[in-house]
Tab-separated table of C-alpha atoms and ligand atoms in Angstrom:
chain	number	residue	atom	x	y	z
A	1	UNK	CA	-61.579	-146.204	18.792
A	2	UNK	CA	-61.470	-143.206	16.730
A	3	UNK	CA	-63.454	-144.456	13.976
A	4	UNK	CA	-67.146	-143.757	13.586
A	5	UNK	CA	-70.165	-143.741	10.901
A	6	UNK	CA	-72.784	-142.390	10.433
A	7	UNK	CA	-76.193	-143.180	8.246
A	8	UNK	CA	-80.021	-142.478	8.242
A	9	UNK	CA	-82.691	-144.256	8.348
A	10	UNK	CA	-86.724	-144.381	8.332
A	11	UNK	CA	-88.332	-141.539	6.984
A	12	UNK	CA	-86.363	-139.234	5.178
A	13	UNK	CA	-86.627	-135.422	6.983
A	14	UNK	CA	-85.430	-132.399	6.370
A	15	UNK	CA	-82.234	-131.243	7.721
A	16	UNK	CA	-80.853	-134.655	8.040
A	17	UNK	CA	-77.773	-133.381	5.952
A	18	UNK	CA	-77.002	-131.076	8.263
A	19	UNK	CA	-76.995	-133.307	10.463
A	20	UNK	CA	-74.792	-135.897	8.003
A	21	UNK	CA	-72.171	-132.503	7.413
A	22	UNK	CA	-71.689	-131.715	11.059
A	23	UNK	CA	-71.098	-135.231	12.030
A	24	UNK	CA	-68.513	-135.900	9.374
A	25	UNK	CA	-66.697	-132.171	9.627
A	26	UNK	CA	-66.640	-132.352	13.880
A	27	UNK	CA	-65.190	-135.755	13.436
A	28	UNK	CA	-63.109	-134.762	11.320
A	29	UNK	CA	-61.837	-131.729	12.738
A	30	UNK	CA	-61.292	-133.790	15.809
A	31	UNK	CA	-58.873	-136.170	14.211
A	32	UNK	CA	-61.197	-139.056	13.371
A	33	UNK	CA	-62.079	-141.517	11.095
A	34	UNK	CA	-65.717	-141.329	9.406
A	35	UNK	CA	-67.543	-143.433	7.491
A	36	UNK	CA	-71.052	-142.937	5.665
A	37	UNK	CA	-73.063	-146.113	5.338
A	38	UNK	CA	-75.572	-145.839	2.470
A	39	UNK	CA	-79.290	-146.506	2.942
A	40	UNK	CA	-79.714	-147.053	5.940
A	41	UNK	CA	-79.783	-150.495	7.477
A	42	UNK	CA	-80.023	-152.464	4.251
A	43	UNK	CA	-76.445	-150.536	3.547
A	44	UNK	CA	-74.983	-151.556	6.641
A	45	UNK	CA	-76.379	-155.417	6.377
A	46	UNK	CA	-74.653	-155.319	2.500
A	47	UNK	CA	-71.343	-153.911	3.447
A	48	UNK	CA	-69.463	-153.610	0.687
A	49	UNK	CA	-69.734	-150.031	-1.566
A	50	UNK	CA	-72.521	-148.802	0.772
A	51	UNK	CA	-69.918	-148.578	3.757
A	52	UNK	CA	-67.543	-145.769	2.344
A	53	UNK	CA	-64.896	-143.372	3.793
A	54	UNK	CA	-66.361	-139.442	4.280
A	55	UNK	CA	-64.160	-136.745	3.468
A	56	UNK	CA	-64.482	-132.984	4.449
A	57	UNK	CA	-65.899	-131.918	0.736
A	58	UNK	CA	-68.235	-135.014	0.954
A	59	UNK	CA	-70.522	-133.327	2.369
A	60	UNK	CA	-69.997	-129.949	0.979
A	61	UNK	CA	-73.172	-127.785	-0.537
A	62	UNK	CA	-75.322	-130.115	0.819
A	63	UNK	CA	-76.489	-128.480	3.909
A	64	UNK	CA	-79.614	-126.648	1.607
A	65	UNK	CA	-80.891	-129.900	0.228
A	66	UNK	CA	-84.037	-131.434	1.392
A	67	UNK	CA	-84.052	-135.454	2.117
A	68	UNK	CA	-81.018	-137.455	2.709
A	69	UNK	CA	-77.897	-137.420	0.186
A	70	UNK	CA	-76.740	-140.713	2.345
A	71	UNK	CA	-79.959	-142.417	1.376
A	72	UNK	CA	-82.374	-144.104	3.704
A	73	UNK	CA	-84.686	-147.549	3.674
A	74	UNK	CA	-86.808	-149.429	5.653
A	75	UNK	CA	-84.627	-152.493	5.999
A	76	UNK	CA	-86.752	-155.917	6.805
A	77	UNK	CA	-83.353	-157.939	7.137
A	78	UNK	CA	-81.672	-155.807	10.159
A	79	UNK	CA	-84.961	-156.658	12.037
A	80	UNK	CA	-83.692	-160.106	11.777
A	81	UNK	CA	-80.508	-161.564	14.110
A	82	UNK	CA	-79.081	-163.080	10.800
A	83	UNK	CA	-79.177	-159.178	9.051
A	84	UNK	CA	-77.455	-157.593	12.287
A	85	UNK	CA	-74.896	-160.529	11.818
A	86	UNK	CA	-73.842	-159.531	8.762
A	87	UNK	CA	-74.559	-155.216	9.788
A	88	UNK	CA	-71.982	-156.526	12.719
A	89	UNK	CA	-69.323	-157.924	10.435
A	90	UNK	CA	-69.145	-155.369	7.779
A	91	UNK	CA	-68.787	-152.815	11.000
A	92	UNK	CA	-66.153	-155.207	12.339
A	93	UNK	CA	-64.111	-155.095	8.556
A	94	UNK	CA	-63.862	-151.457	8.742
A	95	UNK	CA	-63.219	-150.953	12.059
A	96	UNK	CA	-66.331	-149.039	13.124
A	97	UNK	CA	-66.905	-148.895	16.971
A	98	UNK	CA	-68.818	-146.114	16.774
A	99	UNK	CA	-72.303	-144.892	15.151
A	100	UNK	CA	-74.370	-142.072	14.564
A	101	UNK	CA	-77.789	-142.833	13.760
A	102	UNK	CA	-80.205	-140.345	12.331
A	103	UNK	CA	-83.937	-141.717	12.217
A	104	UNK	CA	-87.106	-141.973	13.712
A	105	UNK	CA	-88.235	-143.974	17.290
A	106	UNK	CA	-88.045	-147.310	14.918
A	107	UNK	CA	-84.399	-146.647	13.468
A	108	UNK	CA	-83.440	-146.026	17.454
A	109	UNK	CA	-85.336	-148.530	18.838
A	110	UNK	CA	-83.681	-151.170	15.906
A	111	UNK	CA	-79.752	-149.868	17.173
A	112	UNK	CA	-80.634	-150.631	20.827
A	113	UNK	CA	-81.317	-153.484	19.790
A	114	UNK	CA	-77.877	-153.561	18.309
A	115	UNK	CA	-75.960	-152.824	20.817
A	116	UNK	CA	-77.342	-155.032	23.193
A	117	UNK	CA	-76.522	-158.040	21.071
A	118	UNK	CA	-73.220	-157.046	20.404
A	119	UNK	CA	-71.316	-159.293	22.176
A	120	UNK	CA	-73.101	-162.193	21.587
A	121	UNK	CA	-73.365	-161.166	17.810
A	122	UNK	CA	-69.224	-160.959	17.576
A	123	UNK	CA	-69.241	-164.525	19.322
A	124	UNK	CA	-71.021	-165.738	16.530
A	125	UNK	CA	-68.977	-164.441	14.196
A	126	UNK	CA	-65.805	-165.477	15.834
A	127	UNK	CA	-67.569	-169.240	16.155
A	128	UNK	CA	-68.369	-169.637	12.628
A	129	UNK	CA	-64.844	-167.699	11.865
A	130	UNK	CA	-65.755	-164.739	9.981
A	131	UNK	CA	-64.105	-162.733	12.241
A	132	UNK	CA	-60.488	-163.530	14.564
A	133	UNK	CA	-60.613	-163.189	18.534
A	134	UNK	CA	-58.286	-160.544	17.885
A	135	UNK	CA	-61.025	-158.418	16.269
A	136	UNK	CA	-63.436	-159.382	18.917
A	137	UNK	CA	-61.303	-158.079	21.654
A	138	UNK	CA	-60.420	-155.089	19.440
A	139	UNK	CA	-64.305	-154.317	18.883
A	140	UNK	CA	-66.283	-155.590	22.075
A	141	UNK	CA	-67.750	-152.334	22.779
A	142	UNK	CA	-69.913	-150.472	20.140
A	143	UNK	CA	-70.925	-146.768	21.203
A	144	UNK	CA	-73.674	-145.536	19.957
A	145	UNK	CA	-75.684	-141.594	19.648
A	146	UNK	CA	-79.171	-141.261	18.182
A	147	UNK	CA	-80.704	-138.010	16.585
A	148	UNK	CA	-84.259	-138.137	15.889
A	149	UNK	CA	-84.975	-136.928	12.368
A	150	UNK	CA	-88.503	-137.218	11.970
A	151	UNK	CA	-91.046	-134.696	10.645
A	152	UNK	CA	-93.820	-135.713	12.767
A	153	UNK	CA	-92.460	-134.321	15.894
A	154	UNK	CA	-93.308	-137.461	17.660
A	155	UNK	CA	-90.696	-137.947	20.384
A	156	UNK	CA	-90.663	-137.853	23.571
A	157	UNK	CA	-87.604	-136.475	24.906
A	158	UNK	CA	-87.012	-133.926	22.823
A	159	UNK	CA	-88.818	-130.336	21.901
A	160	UNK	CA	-88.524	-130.479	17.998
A	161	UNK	CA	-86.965	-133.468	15.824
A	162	UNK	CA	-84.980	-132.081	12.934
A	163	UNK	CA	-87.554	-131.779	9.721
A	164	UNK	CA	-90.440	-130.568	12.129
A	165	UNK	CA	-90.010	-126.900	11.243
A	166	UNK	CA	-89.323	-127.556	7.587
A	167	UNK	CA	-92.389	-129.867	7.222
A	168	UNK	CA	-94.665	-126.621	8.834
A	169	UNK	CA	-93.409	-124.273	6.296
A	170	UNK	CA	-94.497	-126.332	3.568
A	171	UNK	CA	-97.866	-127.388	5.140
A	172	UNK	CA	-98.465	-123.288	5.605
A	173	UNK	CA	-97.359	-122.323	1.782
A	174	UNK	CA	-99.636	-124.923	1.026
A	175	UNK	CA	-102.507	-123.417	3.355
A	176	UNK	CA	-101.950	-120.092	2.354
A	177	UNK	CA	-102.145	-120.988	-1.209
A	178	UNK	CA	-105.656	-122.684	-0.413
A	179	UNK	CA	-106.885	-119.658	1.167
A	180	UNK	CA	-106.703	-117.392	-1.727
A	181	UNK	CA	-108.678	-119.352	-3.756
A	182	UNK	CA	-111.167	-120.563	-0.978
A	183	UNK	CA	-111.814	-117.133	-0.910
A	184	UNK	CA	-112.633	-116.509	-4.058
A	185	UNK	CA	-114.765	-119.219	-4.093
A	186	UNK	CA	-116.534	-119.239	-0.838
A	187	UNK	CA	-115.296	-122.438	0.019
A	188	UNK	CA	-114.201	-124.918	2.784
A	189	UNK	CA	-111.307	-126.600	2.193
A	190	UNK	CA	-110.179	-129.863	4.605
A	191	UNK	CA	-106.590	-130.171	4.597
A	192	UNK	CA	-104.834	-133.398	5.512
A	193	UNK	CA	-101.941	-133.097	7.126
A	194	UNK	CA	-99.203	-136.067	8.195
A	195	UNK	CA	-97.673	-137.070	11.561
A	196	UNK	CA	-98.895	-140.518	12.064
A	197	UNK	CA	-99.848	-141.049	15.537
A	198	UNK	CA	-98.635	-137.650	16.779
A	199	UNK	CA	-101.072	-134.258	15.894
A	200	UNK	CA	-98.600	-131.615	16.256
A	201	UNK	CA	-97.967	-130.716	12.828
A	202	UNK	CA	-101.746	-130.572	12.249
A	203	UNK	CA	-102.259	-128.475	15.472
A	204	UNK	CA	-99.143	-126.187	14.945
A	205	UNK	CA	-100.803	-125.911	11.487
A	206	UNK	CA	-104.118	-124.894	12.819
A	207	UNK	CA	-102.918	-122.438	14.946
A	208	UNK	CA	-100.849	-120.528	12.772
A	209	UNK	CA	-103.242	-120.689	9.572
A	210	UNK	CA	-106.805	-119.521	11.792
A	211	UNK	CA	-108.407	-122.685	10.928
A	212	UNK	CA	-111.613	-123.234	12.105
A	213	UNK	CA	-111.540	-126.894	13.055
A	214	UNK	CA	-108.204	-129.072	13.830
A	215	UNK	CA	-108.841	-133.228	14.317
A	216	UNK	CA	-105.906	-134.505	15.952
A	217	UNK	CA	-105.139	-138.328	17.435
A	218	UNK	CA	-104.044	-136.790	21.051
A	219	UNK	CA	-107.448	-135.022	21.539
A	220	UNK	CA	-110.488	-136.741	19.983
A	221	UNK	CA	-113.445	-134.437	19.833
A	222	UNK	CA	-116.630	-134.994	21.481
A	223	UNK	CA	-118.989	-137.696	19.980
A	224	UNK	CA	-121.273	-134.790	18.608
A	225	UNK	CA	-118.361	-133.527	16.858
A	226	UNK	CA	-120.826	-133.183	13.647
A	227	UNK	CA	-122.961	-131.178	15.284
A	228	UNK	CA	-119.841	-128.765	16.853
A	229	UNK	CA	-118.058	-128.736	13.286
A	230	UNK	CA	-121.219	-127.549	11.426
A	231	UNK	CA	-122.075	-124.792	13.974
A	232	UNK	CA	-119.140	-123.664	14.047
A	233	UNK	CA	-118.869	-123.129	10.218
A	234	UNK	CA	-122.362	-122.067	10.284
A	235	UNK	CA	-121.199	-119.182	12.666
A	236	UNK	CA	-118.017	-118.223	10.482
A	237	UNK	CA	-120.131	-118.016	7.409
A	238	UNK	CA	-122.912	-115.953	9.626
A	239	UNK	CA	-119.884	-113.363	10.706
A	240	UNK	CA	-118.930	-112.476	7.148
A	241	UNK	CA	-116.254	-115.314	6.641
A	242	UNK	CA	-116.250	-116.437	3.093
A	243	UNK	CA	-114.368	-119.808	3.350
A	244	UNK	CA	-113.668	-122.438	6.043
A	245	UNK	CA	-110.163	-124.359	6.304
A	246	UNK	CA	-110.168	-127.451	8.199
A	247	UNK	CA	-107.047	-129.446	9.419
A	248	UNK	CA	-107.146	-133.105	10.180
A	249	UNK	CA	-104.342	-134.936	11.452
A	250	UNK	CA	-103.539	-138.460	9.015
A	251	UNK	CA	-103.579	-140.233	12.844
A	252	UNK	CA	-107.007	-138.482	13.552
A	253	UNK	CA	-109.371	-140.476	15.610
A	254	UNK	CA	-112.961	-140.283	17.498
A	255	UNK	CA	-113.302	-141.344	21.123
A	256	UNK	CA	-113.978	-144.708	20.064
A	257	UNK	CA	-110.705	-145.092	18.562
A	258	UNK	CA	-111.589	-144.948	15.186
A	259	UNK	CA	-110.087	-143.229	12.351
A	260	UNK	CA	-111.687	-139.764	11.225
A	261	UNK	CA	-110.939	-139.159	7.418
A	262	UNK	CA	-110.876	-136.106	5.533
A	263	UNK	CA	-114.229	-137.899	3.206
A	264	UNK	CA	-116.150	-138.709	6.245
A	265	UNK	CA	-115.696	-134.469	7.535
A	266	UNK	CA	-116.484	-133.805	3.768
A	267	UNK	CA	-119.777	-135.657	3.576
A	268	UNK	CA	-120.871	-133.868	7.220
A	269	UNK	CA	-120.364	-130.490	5.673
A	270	UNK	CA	-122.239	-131.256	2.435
A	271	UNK	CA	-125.117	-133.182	3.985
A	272	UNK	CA	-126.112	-130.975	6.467
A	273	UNK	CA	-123.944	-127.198	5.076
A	274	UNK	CA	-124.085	-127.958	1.653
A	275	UNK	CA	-120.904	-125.700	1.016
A	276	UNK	CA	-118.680	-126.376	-1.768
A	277	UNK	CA	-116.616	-128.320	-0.063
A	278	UNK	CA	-112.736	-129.852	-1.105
A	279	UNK	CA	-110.129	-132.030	0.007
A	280	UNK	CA	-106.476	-131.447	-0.362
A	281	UNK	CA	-104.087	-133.998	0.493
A	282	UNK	CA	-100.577	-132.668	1.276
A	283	UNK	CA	-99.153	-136.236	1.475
A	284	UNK	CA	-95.092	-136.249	0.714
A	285	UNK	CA	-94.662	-132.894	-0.422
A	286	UNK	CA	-94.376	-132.007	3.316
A	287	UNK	CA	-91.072	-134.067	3.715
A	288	UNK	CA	-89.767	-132.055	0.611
A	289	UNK	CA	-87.862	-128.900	-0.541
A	290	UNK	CA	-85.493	-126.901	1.190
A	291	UNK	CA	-85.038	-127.393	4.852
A	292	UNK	CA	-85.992	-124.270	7.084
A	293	UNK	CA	-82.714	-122.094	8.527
A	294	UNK	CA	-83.988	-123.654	12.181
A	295	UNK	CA	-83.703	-127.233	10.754
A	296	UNK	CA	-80.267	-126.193	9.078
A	297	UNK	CA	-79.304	-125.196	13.003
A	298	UNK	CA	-80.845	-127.933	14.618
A	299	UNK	CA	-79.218	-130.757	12.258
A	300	UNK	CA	-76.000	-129.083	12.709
A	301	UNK	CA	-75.675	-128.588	16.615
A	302	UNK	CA	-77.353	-131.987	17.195
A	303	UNK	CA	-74.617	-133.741	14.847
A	304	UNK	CA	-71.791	-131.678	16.570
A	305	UNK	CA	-73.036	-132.831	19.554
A	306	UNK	CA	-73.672	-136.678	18.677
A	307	UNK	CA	-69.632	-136.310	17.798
A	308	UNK	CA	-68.167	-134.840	21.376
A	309	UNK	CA	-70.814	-137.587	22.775
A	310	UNK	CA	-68.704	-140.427	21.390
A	311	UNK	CA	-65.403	-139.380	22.030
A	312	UNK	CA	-66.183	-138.229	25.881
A	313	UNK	CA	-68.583	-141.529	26.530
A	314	UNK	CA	-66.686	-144.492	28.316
A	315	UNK	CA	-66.260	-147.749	26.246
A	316	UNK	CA	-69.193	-149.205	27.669
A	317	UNK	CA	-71.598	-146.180	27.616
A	318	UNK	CA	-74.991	-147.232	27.017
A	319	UNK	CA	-76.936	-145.112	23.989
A	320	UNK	CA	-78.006	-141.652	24.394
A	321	UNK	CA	-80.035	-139.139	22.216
A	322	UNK	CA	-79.071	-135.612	21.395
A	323	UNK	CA	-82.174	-133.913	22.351
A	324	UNK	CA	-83.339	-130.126	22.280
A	325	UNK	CA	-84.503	-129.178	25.400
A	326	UNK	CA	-85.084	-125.267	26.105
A	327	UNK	CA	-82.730	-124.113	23.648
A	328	UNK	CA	-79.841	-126.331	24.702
A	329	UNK	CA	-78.685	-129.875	23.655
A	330	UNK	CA	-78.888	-132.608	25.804
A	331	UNK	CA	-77.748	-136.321	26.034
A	332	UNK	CA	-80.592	-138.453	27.326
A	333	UNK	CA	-80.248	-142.315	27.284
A	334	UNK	CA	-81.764	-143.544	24.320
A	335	UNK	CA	-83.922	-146.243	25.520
A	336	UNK	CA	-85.844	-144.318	28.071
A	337	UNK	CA	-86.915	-141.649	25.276
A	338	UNK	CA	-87.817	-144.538	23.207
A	339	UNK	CA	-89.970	-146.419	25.947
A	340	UNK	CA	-91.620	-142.893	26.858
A	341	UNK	CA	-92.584	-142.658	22.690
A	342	UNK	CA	-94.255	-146.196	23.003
A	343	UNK	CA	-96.355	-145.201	26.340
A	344	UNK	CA	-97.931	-142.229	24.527
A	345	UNK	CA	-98.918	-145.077	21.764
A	346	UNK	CA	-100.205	-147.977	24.283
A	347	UNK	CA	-102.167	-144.783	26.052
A	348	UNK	CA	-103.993	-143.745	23.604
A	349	UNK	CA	-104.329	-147.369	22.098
A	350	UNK	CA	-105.795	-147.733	26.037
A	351	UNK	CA	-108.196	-144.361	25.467
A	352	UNK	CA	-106.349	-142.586	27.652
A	353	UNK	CA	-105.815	-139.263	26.681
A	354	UNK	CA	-105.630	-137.399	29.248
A	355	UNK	CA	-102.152	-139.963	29.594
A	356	UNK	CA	-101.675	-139.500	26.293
A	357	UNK	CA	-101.610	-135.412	26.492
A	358	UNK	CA	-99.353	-135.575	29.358
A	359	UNK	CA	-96.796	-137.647	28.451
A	360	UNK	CA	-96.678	-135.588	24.737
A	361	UNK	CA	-96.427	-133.050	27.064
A	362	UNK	CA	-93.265	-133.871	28.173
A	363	UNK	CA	-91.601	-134.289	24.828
B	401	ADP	P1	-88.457	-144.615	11.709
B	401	ADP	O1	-87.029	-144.780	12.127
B	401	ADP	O2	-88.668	-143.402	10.859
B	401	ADP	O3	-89.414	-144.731	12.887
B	401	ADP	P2	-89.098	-147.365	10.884
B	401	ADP	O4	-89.957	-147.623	12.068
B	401	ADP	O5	-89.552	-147.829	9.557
B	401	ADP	O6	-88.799	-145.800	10.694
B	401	ADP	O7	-87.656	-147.996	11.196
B	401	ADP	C1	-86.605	-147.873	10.254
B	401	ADP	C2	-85.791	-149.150	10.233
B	401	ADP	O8	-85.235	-149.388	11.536
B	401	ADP	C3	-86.578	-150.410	9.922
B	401	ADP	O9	-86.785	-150.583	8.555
B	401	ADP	C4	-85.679	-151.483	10.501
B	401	ADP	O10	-84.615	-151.777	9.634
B	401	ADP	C5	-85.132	-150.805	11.746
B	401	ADP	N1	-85.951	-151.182	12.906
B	401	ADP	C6	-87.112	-150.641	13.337
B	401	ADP	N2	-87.591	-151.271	14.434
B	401	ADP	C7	-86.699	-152.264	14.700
B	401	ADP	C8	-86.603	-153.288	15.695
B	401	ADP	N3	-87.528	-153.429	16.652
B	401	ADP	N4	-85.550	-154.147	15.639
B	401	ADP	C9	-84.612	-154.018	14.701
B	401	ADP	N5	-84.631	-153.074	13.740
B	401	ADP	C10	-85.649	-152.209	13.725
């Protein structure tokens, strides 16, 4: 059972080949077999060329690259039992018993899935004889380690998911660029920022670019936020401050629970400020470029890690995460980190975010 692959899926993030490099180098190095299976899912439903063997320069000079040199897809057929049928017997042909994913809370939630339909998946395909009862008993446990890769920061479990970091740089070269020429031209900028349901990268961004007002999903404002944002601008510009940046989080919401857009903050400020007033949309130029030298590290120890996880885990080990917690890697089972991600969604779904706050808290 020396024979593992790895792949990654969901959003692509950066430091993901670092992650990719370690795992195939540790594996390796410690006298194993390693497969890559290309884009994602969908690669591991077709089988075929997308299910191919790794070899120590494989993955060489790729360790600098942003994105995924694997590839990565949202795959519609694994979320079906027919795709994982097929994802099982294309494992099964190459003698996989062992995977590394790399993804977001989706692409982990999707391979427990996986391995809890294992067994019943290689009856199947011992019933309808794609597969012997030899290779059944050869492959009836699958071990499997997670890594989040994920730029939004949005798991609970762990402090930062690899792309975080490289995702901030970008999103503060993009701020600082703003503020040069907001300066020039006395004006307020409104920066959108991504992260989905999770406002760190918008609050991290905030903080470390002295913006004036941040709108994340975690913390609606107060239902007079017009009123707050516009004083507060009013004040800036009053002090000797020529421009205004403000940050809003793509997930950011009022205490109603509906979506606050980087227009709807525009028209405030022009109706009642009347500053010159501009939107900038980062959008996917914050997954891109170079990954930082802390994403580099983090992709690198965490796919180490996921490695000496499979070999020391018993046969039957259920899934764990590699997650960074104080500095140090640790192996959490998968499912609970998963089911803690969903209960920060279903509180604030609920309006609860003081919950909400809390349980982020703890990621
Ligand atoms: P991320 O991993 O970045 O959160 P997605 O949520 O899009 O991204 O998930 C990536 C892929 O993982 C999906 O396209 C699908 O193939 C698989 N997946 C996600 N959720 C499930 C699920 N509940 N069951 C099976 N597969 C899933």
């Amino acid at each position: 059972d020396r024979t593992l692959a790895v792949f990654t899926s969901g959003g692509d993030a950066q430091g993901m080949n670092a992650a990719v490099r370690a795992v195939v180098r540790v594996a390796i190095y410690l006298g194993c077999k390693v497969y890559f299976i290309k884009e994602g899912y969908q690669g591991m439903v077709d089988g075929g060329e997308n299910i191919v063997e790794a070899t120590w320069s494989s993955v060489s000079s790729i360790i600098h690259q942003g994105g995924t040199i694997i590839g990565s897809a949202r795959c519609m057929d694994f979320k079906e039992r027919q795709g994982r049928l097929k994802a099982a017997a294309n494992l099964v042909e190459k003698e996989i018993n062992n995977l590394v994913v790399i993804g977001g809370d989706g692409s982990l939630t999707g391979a427990d899935l996986f391995r809890q339909e294992w067994s019943s998946l290689l009856e199947e395909l011992v019933s309808n004889k794609t597969i012997s009862q030899e290779q059944l008993d050869k492959h009836k446990n699958l071990k499997i380690v997670g890594l989040v890769g994920s730029i939004d920061n949005d798991f609970c479990g762990t402090d930062m998911t690899i792309g975080t970091d490289s995702a901030l740089h970008r999103i503060i070269e993009a701020i600082d660029a703003i503020v040069s020429t907001a300066y020039s031209h006395q004006r307020t900028f409104i920066m959108e920022v991504m992260g989905r349901h999770c406002g760190y990268l918008a609050l991290v961004a905030a903080l470390t670019s002295e913006a004036d007002y941040v709108f994340i999903p975690e913390i609606p404002p107060p239902d007079d936020w017009q009123t707050k944002l516009c004083k507060k601008l009013e004040q800036e510009r009053t002090a000797g401050q020529r421009l205004n940046i403000i940050i809003v989080s793509e997930g950011a919401i009022d205490r109603n629970g509906k979506a606050i857009t980087a227009e709807q903050v525009k028209k405030v400020i022009e109706d009642n400020l009347h500053q010159d007033t501009r939107i900038t949309v980062l959008g996917h130029v914050q997954r891109g470029g170079c990954p930082s030298a802390f994403d580099r590290v983090l992709g690198s120890r965490m796919g180490a890690e996921a490695v000496l996880a499979l070999m020391e885990a018993e046969d039957t080990a259920e899934p764990c995460v590699i997650s960074l917690d104080g500095n140090q890697a640790v192996r959490l089972p998968l499912m609970e980190c998963v089911k803690l991600t969903k209960e920060v969604a279903k509180a604030m779904a609920e309006k609860n975010w003081q919950r909400a706050v809390e349980l982020r808290g703890k990621s």
